[in-house]
Coordinates of C-alpha atoms in Angstrom, one line a residue:
Chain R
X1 CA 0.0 0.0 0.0
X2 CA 2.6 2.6 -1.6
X3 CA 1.5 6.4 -1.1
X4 CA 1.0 8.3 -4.1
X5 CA 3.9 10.8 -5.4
X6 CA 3.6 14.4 -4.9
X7 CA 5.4 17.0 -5.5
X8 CA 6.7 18.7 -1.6
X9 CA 6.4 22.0 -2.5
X10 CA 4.3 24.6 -5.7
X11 CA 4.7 28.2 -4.9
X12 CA 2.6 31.0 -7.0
X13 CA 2.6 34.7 -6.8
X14 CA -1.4 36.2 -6.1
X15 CA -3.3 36.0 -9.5
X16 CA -1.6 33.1 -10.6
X17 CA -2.2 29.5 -11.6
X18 CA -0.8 26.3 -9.7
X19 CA -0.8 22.7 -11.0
X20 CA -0.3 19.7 -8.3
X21 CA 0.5 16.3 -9.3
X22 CA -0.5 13.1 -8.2
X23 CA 1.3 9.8 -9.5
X24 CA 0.3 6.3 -8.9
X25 CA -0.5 3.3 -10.6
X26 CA -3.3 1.4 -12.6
X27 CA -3.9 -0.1 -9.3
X28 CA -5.0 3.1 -7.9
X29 CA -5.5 6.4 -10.1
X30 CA -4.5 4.9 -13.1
X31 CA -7.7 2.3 -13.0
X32 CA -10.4 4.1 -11.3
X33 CA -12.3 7.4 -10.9
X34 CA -12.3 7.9 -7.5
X35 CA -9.5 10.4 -7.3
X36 CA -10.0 13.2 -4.3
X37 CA -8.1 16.2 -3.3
X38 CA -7.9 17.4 0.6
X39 CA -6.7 20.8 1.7
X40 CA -5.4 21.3 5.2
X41 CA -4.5 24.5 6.9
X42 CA -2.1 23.6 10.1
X43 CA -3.9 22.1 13.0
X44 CA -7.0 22.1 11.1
X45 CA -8.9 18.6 9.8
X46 CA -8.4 17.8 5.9
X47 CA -11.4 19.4 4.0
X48 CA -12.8 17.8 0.8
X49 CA -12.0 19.8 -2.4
X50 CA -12.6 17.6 -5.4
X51 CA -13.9 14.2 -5.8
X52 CA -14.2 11.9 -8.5
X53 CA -11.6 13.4 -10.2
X54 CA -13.5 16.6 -11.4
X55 CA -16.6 17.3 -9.1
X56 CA -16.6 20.3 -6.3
X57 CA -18.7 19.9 -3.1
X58 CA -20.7 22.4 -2.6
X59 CA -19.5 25.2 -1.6
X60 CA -15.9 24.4 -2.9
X61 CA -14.5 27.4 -5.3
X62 CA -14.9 27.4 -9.1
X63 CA -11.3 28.2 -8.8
X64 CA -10.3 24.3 -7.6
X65 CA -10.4 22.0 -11.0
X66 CA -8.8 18.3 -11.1
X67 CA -8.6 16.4 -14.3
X68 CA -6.4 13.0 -14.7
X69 CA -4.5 11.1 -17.5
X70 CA -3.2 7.9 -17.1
X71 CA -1.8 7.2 -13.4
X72 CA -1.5 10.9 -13.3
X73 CA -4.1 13.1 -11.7
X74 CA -3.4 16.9 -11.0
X75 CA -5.0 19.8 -8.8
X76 CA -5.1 23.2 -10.7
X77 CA -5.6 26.5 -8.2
X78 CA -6.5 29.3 -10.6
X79 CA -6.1 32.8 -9.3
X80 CA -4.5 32.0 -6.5
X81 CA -5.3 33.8 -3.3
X82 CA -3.5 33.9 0.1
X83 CA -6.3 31.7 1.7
X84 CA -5.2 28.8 -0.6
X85 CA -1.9 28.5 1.7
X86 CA -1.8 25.3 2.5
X87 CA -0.9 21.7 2.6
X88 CA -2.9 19.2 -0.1
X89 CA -3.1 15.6 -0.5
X90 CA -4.6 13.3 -3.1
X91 CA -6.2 9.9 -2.6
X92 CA -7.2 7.5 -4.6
X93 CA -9.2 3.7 -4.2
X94 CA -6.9 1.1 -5.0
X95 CA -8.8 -2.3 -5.8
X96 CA -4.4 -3.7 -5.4
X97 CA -5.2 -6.7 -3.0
X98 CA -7.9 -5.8 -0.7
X99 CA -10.2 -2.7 -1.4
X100 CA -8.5 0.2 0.6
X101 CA -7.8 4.1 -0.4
X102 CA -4.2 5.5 -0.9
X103 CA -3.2 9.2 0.3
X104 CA -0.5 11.3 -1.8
X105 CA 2.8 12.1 0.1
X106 CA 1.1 16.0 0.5
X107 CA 2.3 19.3 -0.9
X108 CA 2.7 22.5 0.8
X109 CA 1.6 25.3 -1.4
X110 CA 3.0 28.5 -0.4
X111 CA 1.6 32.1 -2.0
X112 CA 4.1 34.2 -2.4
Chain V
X1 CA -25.1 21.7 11.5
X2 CA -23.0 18.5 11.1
X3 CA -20.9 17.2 13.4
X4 CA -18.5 14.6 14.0
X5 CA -16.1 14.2 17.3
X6 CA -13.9 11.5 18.4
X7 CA -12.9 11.0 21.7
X8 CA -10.8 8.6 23.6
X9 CA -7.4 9.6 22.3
X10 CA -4.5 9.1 25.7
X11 CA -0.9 8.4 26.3
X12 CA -0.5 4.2 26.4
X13 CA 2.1 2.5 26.6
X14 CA 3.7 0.0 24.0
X15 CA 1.4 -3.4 23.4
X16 CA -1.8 -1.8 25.3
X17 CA -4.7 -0.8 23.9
X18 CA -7.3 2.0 23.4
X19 CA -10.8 2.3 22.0
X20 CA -11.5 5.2 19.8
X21 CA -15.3 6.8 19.4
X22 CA -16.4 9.5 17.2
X23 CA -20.3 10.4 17.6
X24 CA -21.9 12.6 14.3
X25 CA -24.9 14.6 14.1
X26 CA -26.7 16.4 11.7
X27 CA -25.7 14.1 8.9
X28 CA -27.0 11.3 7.7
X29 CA -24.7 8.9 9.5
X30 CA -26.5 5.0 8.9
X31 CA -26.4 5.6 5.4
X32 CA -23.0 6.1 4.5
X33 CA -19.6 4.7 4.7
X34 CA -17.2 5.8 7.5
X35 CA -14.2 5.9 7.6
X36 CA -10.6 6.6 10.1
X37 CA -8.0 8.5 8.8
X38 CA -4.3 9.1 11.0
X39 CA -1.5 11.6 10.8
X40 CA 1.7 11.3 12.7
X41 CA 2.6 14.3 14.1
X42 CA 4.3 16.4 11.2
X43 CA 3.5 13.8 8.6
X44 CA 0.8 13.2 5.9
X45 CA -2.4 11.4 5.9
X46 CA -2.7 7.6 6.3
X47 CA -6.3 5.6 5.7
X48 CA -6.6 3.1 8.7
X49 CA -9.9 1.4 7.9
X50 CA -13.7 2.2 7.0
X51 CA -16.8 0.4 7.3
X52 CA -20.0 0.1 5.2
X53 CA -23.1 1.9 6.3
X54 CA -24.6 -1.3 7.7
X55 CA -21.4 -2.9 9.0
X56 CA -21.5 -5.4 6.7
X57 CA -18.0 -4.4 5.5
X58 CA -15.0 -3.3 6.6
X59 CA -11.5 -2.9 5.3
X60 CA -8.6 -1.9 7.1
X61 CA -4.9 -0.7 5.8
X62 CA -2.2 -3.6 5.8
X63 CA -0.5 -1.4 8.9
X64 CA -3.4 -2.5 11.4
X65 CA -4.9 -5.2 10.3
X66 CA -5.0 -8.0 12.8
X67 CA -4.6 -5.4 15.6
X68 CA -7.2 -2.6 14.9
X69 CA -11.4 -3.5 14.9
X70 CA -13.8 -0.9 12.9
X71 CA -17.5 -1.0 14.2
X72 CA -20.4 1.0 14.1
X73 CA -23.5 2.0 16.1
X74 CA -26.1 3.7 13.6
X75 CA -28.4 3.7 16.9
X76 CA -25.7 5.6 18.4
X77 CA -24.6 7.2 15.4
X78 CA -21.5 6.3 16.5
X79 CA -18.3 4.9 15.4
X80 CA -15.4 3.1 17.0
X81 CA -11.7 2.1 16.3
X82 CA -10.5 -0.7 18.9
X83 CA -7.1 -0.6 19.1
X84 CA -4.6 -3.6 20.4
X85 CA -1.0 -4.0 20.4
X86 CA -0.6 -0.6 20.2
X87 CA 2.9 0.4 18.4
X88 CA 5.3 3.4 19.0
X89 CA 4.6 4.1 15.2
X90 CA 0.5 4.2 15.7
X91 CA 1.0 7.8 17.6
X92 CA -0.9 10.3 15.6
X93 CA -4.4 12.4 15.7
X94 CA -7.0 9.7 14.3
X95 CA -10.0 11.7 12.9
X96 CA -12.9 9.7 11.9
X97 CA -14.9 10.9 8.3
X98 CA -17.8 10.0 6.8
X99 CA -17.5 8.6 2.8
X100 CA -18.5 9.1 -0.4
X101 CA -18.4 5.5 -0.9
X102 CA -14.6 5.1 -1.9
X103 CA -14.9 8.6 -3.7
X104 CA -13.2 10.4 -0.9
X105 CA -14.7 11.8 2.7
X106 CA -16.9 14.8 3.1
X107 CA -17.2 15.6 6.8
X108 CA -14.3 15.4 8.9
X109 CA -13.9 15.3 13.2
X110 CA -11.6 17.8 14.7
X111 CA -9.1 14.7 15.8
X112 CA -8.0 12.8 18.8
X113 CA -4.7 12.1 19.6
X114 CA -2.8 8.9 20.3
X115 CA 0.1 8.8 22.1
X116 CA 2.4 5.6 22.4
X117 CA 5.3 5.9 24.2
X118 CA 6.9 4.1 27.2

């Protein structure tokens, strides 16, 4: 039950646009839909962003859009604000063995 | 206004053991999937197990399996994480979530931490 690769660290000026990463496998990302981004100020519990790949909870920002190809799924922060300052993490179900979900190995995003 | 909040997180020692509770309200609790989520302090996230709304299934992450028990009480609306042979590497805040059916976790507790130490 391998974690999926992140990059550690994006950094964007105010305004800008950020892409984040996720790799896996076809195990995981690669096979199945059910890829979902968490963002986590310090101290704070995770908060859903995107799930299923593409689809906001309400209440989630336009701004927040995910997309995947392959065993590659990505995060895109458009017009980035100072409130998006913080860490993310992406998970995935991985049907590898026994059904269980996978987490990403987290990326600080820092607004510069 | 939804809620969910563990409880039972303490400082045990090596090989003890500790049961875990999270209570939700305002949510429809008996109908979903929920799930236990850990991070070690300054670390990521790690899934630990989830179970299905009825309790009919439960999965748990190769790290605790054999040592850690998901279980339910839609009653209750409560959820529990029994954990045995507690390890040094175990220590971290568990928060307990309710699923989206393995499409990720909407509501989230605040946390409770678990200390293992001697």
């Amino acid at each position: 039950q391998s974690a999926l690769t992140q990059p550690a660290s994006v950094s964007g000026s105010p305004g800008q646009s950020i892409t984040i990463s996720c790799t896996g496998t076809s195990s995981d990302v690669g096979g199945y839909n059910y890829v979902s981004w968490y963002q986590q100020h310090p101290g704070k519990a995770p908060k859903l962003m995107l799930y299923d790949v593409t689809i906001r909870p309400s209440g989630v920002s336009s701004r927040f859009s995910g997309s995947k190809s392959g065993n590659t799924a990505s995060l895109t922060i458009s017009g980035l604000q100072a409130e998006d300052e913080a860490d993310y993490y992406c998970s995935s179900y991985s049907g590898a063995n026994t059904p269980h979900y996978v987490f990403g190995t987290g990326t600080r995003v820092t607004v510069l | 206004e939804v809620q969910l909040v563990e409880s039972g997180g303490d400082l045990v020692q090596p090989g003890g053991s500790l049961r875990l509770s999270c209570e939700g309200s305002g949510l429809n609790f008996n109908t979903h999937y929920m799930t236990w989520v850990r991070q070690a302090p300054g670390k990521g996230l790690e899934w630990v197990a989830n179970i299905k709304a009825d309790g009919s299934d439960k999965n748990y992450a190769d790290s605790v399996k054999g040592r850690f028990t998901i279980s339910r009480d839609n009653a209750r609306n409560s959820l529990y994480l029994q954990m045995n042979s507690l390890r040094v590497e175990d220590t971290a805040v568990y928060f307990c979530a309710r699923e989206l059916s393995w499409s990720g976790s909407d509501y989230w507790g605040q946390g409770t931490l678990v200390s293992v130490s001697s």
